[in-house]
Amino acid sequence: MKGAIMKKVFAFTVFLLMAATLLFAGGAAEVTTPKKPSSLTVVIPNTTMQEPLERIFAQFTAETGIKVEIQALPAGEEYGRLLQTRFATKDYPDVFTMDPGIKQYTKFGVDRLHEMTGDPLFDNVLDASLNFQLYKGKLYGAPWGGTGTYGVYYNKDVFKALGVGTPKNYNDFLSILKKAKSAGYIPIYEAAKSEWPLQVFSLIAWPSFVDPEIGDEGVAKLEVNELRLNEIASLRDVFSRYVALRDMGLFQDGYQAGTYEEQMEFLATGKAAVAFQISNFIPSLIAKFGEDYVTEKIGWFPLPSDTDEGIAMLTPAHQLLVPSGGKNIPYAMDLVRFMTKPEMQQIYFEYNTGIPVYKGVTKELLPYEKEVLAFDQRGKAKINIQNRLSSSFTDFPKILQNLLITSNVTEALNRMDENYRKTGNARALPGF
């Protein structure tokens, strides 16, 4: 009898052990790496040069067997809105590129982004670029690309024909534009129909006109909602200058129909004297006209102030982000690590401008990049104001598009201020 009882106890014990084993095995299955996907999706703005990505992704596919699908969305603010919509509907890409700065973390929500703190890829990032991306001591994005600039891009042949050099101050700049108009050139090509380029003038004017008035202290107050945008006299002046350029007839005829593509064409071929544009402008021109042509024909300078040649506006490297709700996070991170390897960054810089932020990446700077670097080394450069603030100038291009229709500077400033504070409140930022 005793032996029978012992056999039953033993059998029951074995049963419990087997059950526990199955239970723990089931639990382990939930945290193991998900099944290897056949493909990953990477979302980028449609202004991004795709050829280097295609080369990088082809090598990733050859090494891993995983294909990479590129999804290009409209650039500018619409890009962020479309991505936020995808987040809201849980239609997550595996990886997406985004503007630099920690505001992107608050825009999408840090709880909805995969934390990358401590990942080995950051061992190869220059400290200045790494520190810029820290949010409460944590990292949610991997730097992508290089340091660049917005500015005034000009056709060297046009300036040579006019017998002028880069402007010494803002009045000199206006004189050059008026001289270009008298000579039959389009002084400024403005891509109003494309909309997003309209913000460039105000953003490159900020370091030369607004920063000298409010200083770093003023920016710190904007960060915590202790200074109103519509109270900044120099920002009002910047908007007034923009309208004045239009009123002086310095935009092309029918500027409302102007497009980014035609802007590139007209500047590169010498029909237009200048264009206000972002860092990606040069790679786009190079893709269309070739590096030698662009190097020979296109120059750059910051928007001048009233007293000197102005302050250059710098843009930090963009970043690669991975949604925490994605289905393929381990493989998405493998792709991010692959994209940021020095040899892959070398491919990137075969097609793109900018100063590399990853160690071991070499690049011969283009002439205009050397000029930007010279401004920076002289202490005549500031980071894009949008990358120094956690809130955003929401709908800024639309505000400026409406400004060109109404010429109402006060209305534009008030709307900009209201949107900035609403966005800060929506992101639950301190002070808002």
XYZ file of C-alpha atoms in Angstrom:
432
model
C 0.000 0.000 0.000
C 2.790 2.321 0.989
C 4.587 1.541 -2.273
C 1.468 2.342 -4.288
C 1.108 5.685 -2.509
C 4.742 6.500 -3.157
C 4.310 5.666 -6.839
C 1.312 7.999 -7.028
C 3.229 10.789 -5.271
C 6.159 10.282 -7.622
C 3.887 10.322 -10.648
C 2.161 13.489 -9.427
C 5.535 15.132 -8.802
C 6.658 14.267 -12.329
C 3.392 15.704 -13.641
C 3.980 18.980 -11.761
C 7.535 19.198 -13.060
C 6.359 18.609 -16.625
C 3.613 21.190 -16.226
C 6.071 23.703 -14.817
C 8.450 22.992 -17.673
C 5.692 23.601 -20.209
C 4.595 26.740 -18.379
C 8.080 28.217 -18.363
C 8.624 27.127 -21.938
C 5.437 28.940 -22.882
C 6.595 32.048 -21.031
C 9.991 31.922 -22.696
C 8.361 31.708 -26.115
C 6.730 35.084 -25.496
C 10.039 36.887 -25.015
C 12.132 35.119 -27.631
C 13.043 36.770 -30.915
C 10.049 36.913 -33.268
C 10.080 34.916 -36.464
C 12.470 36.261 -39.072
C 10.452 38.495 -41.438
C 10.748 38.288 -45.200
C 10.916 42.077 -45.426
C 11.186 45.289 -43.400
C 9.725 48.712 -44.200
C 11.676 51.953 -43.928
C 9.781 55.253 -44.206
C 11.613 58.341 -45.503
C 10.652 61.823 -46.800
C 10.314 61.947 -50.581
C 13.161 64.488 -50.781
C 15.606 61.799 -49.604
C 18.170 60.468 -52.069
C 17.117 56.840 -52.535
C 20.039 55.386 -54.500
C 22.434 55.099 -51.529
C 19.663 53.501 -49.478
C 18.993 51.010 -52.249
C 22.681 50.055 -52.298
C 22.827 49.736 -48.504
C 19.630 47.701 -48.364
C 20.818 45.407 -51.179
C 23.853 44.528 -49.068
C 21.648 44.008 -46.004
C 19.440 41.644 -48.010
C 22.462 39.742 -49.315
C 23.742 39.307 -45.758
C 20.464 38.516 -43.983
C 18.003 37.396 -46.644
C 15.581 40.103 -45.476
C 14.328 42.513 -48.134
C 13.829 46.204 -47.323
C 10.923 48.188 -48.735
C 11.333 51.972 -48.997
C 8.165 54.001 -48.447
C 8.610 57.669 -49.396
C 6.086 60.109 -47.900
C 5.628 63.819 -48.728
C 8.306 65.931 -47.039
C 7.869 68.772 -44.562
C 5.238 68.928 -41.843
C 2.991 66.568 -43.793
C 5.613 63.857 -43.281
C 5.312 64.103 -39.508
C 1.516 64.243 -39.652
C 1.288 61.143 -41.837
C 3.592 59.230 -39.512
C 1.579 60.304 -36.471
C -1.545 59.033 -38.227
C 0.155 55.699 -38.816
C 1.123 55.559 -35.139
C -2.467 56.331 -34.143
C -3.762 53.464 -36.311
C -0.869 51.178 -35.240
C 0.311 50.937 -38.846
C 3.932 51.083 -37.739
C 6.884 51.065 -40.125
C 9.841 49.008 -38.930
C 12.214 51.987 -39.159
C 11.659 55.632 -40.060
C 13.882 58.659 -40.466
C 13.051 61.871 -38.663
C 14.412 65.346 -38.029
C 17.056 65.684 -35.312
C 16.371 66.550 -31.709
C 14.483 65.196 -28.733
C 11.250 66.922 -29.767
C 10.623 63.939 -32.029
C 10.462 61.756 -28.923
C 7.773 63.912 -27.341
C 5.974 64.202 -30.684
C 5.518 60.450 -31.045
C 5.731 59.623 -27.322
C 8.767 57.987 -25.742
C 6.578 55.053 -24.707
C 5.909 54.382 -28.394
C 9.575 54.450 -29.428
C 12.082 51.664 -28.883
C 14.758 52.755 -26.416
C 18.265 52.364 -27.829
C 20.304 53.393 -24.769
C 23.481 51.340 -24.467
C 23.354 49.904 -27.976
C 26.892 49.276 -29.309
C 26.214 51.407 -32.393
C 26.555 54.535 -30.225
C 30.165 53.663 -29.390
C 31.028 54.940 -32.848
C 29.148 58.267 -32.654
C 30.960 61.549 -32.029
C 30.116 62.796 -28.527
C 28.662 66.134 -29.681
C 26.111 64.364 -31.866
C 25.335 61.768 -29.205
C 24.744 64.221 -26.352
C 22.359 66.206 -28.537
C 20.012 63.212 -28.769
C 19.757 62.429 -25.040
C 16.282 62.684 -23.506
C 16.383 62.382 -19.710
C 19.623 60.473 -20.103
C 18.197 57.999 -22.614
C 18.531 57.482 -26.363
C 15.651 56.707 -28.687
C 17.186 57.534 -32.058
C 20.389 56.716 -33.935
C 22.051 59.633 -35.793
C 21.651 59.356 -39.553
C 23.549 61.454 -42.079
C 25.700 64.433 -41.241
C 25.672 67.991 -39.987
C 24.286 70.300 -42.654
C 22.939 73.789 -43.215
C 20.035 75.802 -44.535
C 20.896 79.004 -46.316
C 20.881 81.138 -49.439
C 22.044 79.081 -52.414
C 23.145 81.118 -55.419
C 24.193 80.617 -59.021
C 27.869 81.545 -59.317
C 27.605 82.357 -63.033
C 24.773 84.807 -62.387
C 26.718 86.552 -59.635
C 29.782 86.693 -61.882
C 27.748 88.193 -64.727
C 26.402 90.799 -62.307
C 29.920 91.553 -61.091
C 29.041 90.895 -57.449
C 30.308 88.712 -54.626
C 28.459 87.342 -51.631
C 26.688 90.134 -49.702
C 28.350 91.971 -46.816
C 25.008 92.870 -45.145
C 21.254 92.768 -45.769
C 21.117 95.990 -47.798
C 23.902 94.636 -49.982
C 21.817 91.477 -50.426
C 18.820 93.532 -51.578
C 21.008 95.495 -53.986
C 22.252 92.264 -55.573
C 18.690 90.976 -55.968
C 17.528 94.226 -57.570
C 20.516 94.176 -59.902
C 19.634 90.608 -60.894
C 16.073 91.664 -61.699
C 17.258 94.579 -63.820
C 19.507 92.191 -65.749
C 16.588 89.879 -66.567
C 17.184 87.154 -63.988
C 14.668 85.878 -61.449
C 16.094 87.330 -58.212
C 14.549 84.711 -55.878
C 12.750 81.549 -56.904
C 10.221 80.720 -54.174
C 8.527 77.295 -54.266
C 5.170 78.358 -52.810
C 3.134 75.523 -54.305
C 5.424 72.922 -52.718
C 4.714 74.862 -49.495
C 7.389 73.467 -47.140
C 10.235 75.585 -48.658
C 8.441 78.768 -47.536
C 9.705 78.332 -43.973
C 13.388 78.465 -44.936
C 13.722 82.272 -45.096
C 12.405 82.772 -41.563
C 14.497 79.920 -40.166
C 17.768 81.177 -41.676
C 16.856 84.705 -40.564
C 16.501 83.583 -36.937
C 20.272 83.318 -36.168
C 21.044 86.633 -37.882
C 18.134 88.679 -36.522
C 16.260 86.960 -33.668
C 19.064 85.312 -31.680
C 20.933 88.618 -31.262
C 17.795 90.129 -29.674
C 16.661 87.344 -27.339
C 19.915 85.409 -26.811
C 20.144 81.924 -25.341
C 18.162 83.206 -22.359
C 15.222 84.003 -24.600
C 15.365 80.577 -26.208
C 15.352 79.043 -22.718
C 12.225 81.072 -21.924
C 10.536 79.920 -25.127
C 11.312 76.345 -24.108
C 9.216 76.684 -20.925
C 6.576 79.071 -22.326
C 7.858 82.142 -20.470
C 8.267 84.158 -23.691
C 5.633 84.576 -26.394
C 6.664 84.374 -30.041
C 4.377 87.274 -30.926
C 6.227 89.461 -28.401
C 9.573 89.155 -30.219
C 10.101 92.356 -32.204
C 12.845 90.901 -34.393
C 10.618 87.972 -35.430
C 7.940 90.456 -36.484
C 10.658 92.228 -38.459
C 11.669 88.957 -40.164
C 8.085 88.352 -41.317
C 7.888 91.942 -42.571
C 11.123 91.515 -44.532
C 9.740 88.375 -46.163
C 6.592 90.163 -47.331
C 8.752 93.073 -48.507
C 10.762 90.769 -50.784
C 7.511 89.803 -52.491
C 6.290 93.412 -52.639
C 9.556 94.542 -54.260
C 8.921 92.053 -57.058
C 11.917 89.920 -56.133
C 10.040 86.593 -56.366
C 9.373 85.033 -59.766
C 6.128 85.886 -61.561
C 3.439 83.413 -60.527
C 5.442 82.365 -57.466
C 2.261 80.813 -56.030
C 2.688 78.015 -58.599
C 6.401 77.582 -57.880
C 7.625 74.043 -57.199
C 10.702 72.551 -55.581
C 11.594 70.726 -58.807
C 11.446 73.905 -60.908
C 13.350 75.797 -58.220
C 16.233 73.339 -58.617
C 16.083 73.618 -62.400
C 15.977 77.416 -62.524
C 18.791 77.941 -60.033
C 21.097 75.333 -61.567
C 20.607 76.616 -65.115
C 21.074 80.271 -64.206
C 17.512 81.478 -64.714
C 17.304 82.372 -61.019
C 19.933 84.121 -58.919
C 19.171 82.646 -55.479
C 16.927 80.209 -53.610
C 16.318 79.724 -49.885
C 16.788 76.024 -49.198
C 17.679 73.143 -46.884
C 20.700 70.817 -46.702
C 19.147 68.184 -48.997
C 18.988 70.741 -51.803
C 22.591 70.107 -52.872
C 22.310 66.282 -53.018
C 19.137 66.684 -55.085
C 20.963 69.007 -57.470
C 23.922 66.627 -57.670
C 21.610 63.744 -58.558
C 20.148 65.802 -61.379
C 23.178 67.676 -62.706
C 26.255 65.893 -61.352
C 28.690 66.832 -58.587
C 31.199 68.644 -60.819
C 28.491 70.841 -62.326
C 26.949 71.709 -58.967
C 30.338 72.390 -57.360
C 31.202 74.747 -60.198
C 27.840 76.498 -60.473
C 26.240 76.635 -57.007
C 27.430 78.559 -53.952
C 26.080 79.227 -50.467
C 25.974 82.021 -47.900
C 23.976 82.699 -44.705
C 21.240 85.309 -44.706
C 23.092 88.551 -43.910
C 22.176 90.748 -40.964
C 21.884 94.525 -41.164
C 25.487 94.900 -40.008
C 27.449 91.925 -41.333
C 27.443 88.759 -43.439
C 25.168 86.993 -40.950
C 25.153 83.850 -38.842
C 25.111 80.399 -40.454
C 22.279 78.081 -39.487
C 23.355 74.492 -38.795
C 21.226 71.357 -38.862
C 22.311 68.316 -36.826
C 22.227 64.826 -38.318
C 18.777 63.322 -38.716
C 17.909 60.126 -36.881
C 16.620 56.601 -37.330
C 13.717 55.653 -35.046
C 12.076 52.294 -34.349
C 8.460 52.116 -33.077
C 8.122 50.090 -29.877
C 4.862 48.686 -31.237
C 6.539 47.238 -34.315
C 6.425 43.502 -34.938
C 10.066 43.091 -35.932
C 12.039 45.169 -33.420
C 15.150 42.930 -33.153
C 15.471 42.799 -36.940
C 14.700 46.509 -37.277
C 17.548 47.237 -34.861
C 19.823 44.946 -36.879
C 18.999 47.107 -39.886
C 19.701 50.328 -37.958
C 23.083 48.943 -36.851
C 23.831 47.909 -40.419
C 22.896 51.326 -41.849
C 25.155 53.108 -39.360
C 28.260 50.961 -39.929
C 31.168 53.110 -41.227
C 31.247 51.305 -44.573
C 27.521 51.948 -45.078
C 27.956 55.587 -44.061
C 30.652 55.828 -46.733
C 28.037 54.797 -49.296
C 25.640 57.399 -47.890
C 28.202 60.182 -48.302
C 28.955 59.218 -51.888
C 25.576 60.807 -52.636
C 24.908 63.207 -49.769
C 26.447 66.316 -48.325
C 27.138 67.000 -44.671
C 29.874 66.509 -42.113
C 29.941 62.868 -40.842
C 29.017 62.168 -37.208
C 30.264 58.569 -37.087
C 33.906 57.807 -36.332
C 35.912 56.230 -39.121
C 33.875 57.845 -41.906
C 35.934 59.998 -44.254
C 34.527 62.540 -46.668
C 36.021 65.285 -48.777
C 33.987 68.393 -48.044
C 32.427 70.305 -50.917
C 33.419 73.983 -51.271
C 30.204 75.246 -49.687
C 30.620 72.823 -46.759
C 34.072 74.265 -46.125
C 32.478 77.718 -45.999
C 29.882 76.491 -43.502
C 32.625 74.922 -41.393
C 34.588 78.182 -41.491
C 31.579 80.096 -40.129
C 31.212 77.500 -37.383
C 34.898 77.660 -36.448
C 34.654 81.453 -36.195
C 31.728 81.175 -33.801
C 29.340 82.492 -36.459
C 26.892 79.585 -36.510
C 23.827 78.493 -34.530
C 21.726 75.328 -34.513
C 18.337 75.560 -36.251
C 15.931 77.066 -33.703
C 13.481 74.230 -34.369
C 16.074 71.786 -33.033
C 16.620 73.856 -29.886
C 12.982 73.744 -28.775
C 10.876 70.803 -27.594
C 7.634 72.250 -28.951
C 7.179 72.937 -32.665
C 6.240 75.714 -35.069
C 3.232 73.659 -36.122
C 1.812 74.390 -39.604
C 4.561 76.975 -40.136
C 4.624 76.639 -43.960
C 0.840 77.097 -44.124
C 1.083 80.173 -41.896
C 3.678 81.672 -44.235
C 1.687 80.738 -47.308
C -1.261 82.620 -45.844
C 1.043 85.516 -44.920
C 1.975 85.914 -48.585
C -1.738 86.054 -49.424
C -2.863 88.481 -46.705
C 0.364 90.383 -45.862
C -0.969 90.386 -42.276
C 2.145 89.994 -40.133
C 0.278 90.284 -36.826
C -2.137 87.516 -37.765
C 0.742 85.248 -38.828
C 2.662 85.861 -35.595
C -0.395 85.248 -33.436
C -1.187 82.003 -35.225
C 2.428 80.843 -34.950
C 2.433 81.645 -31.229
C -0.902 79.920 -30.645
C 0.155 76.767 -32.500
C 3.475 76.658 -30.650
C 1.763 76.810 -27.258
C -0.948 74.313 -28.235
C 1.689 71.849 -29.391
C 3.654 72.286 -26.159
C 0.496 71.641 -24.166
C -0.390 68.573 -26.233
C 3.075 67.163 -25.551
C 2.698 67.885 -21.820
C 5.885 69.951 -21.803
C 6.860 71.840 -18.609
C 5.383 75.353 -18.549
C 2.710 74.675 -21.153
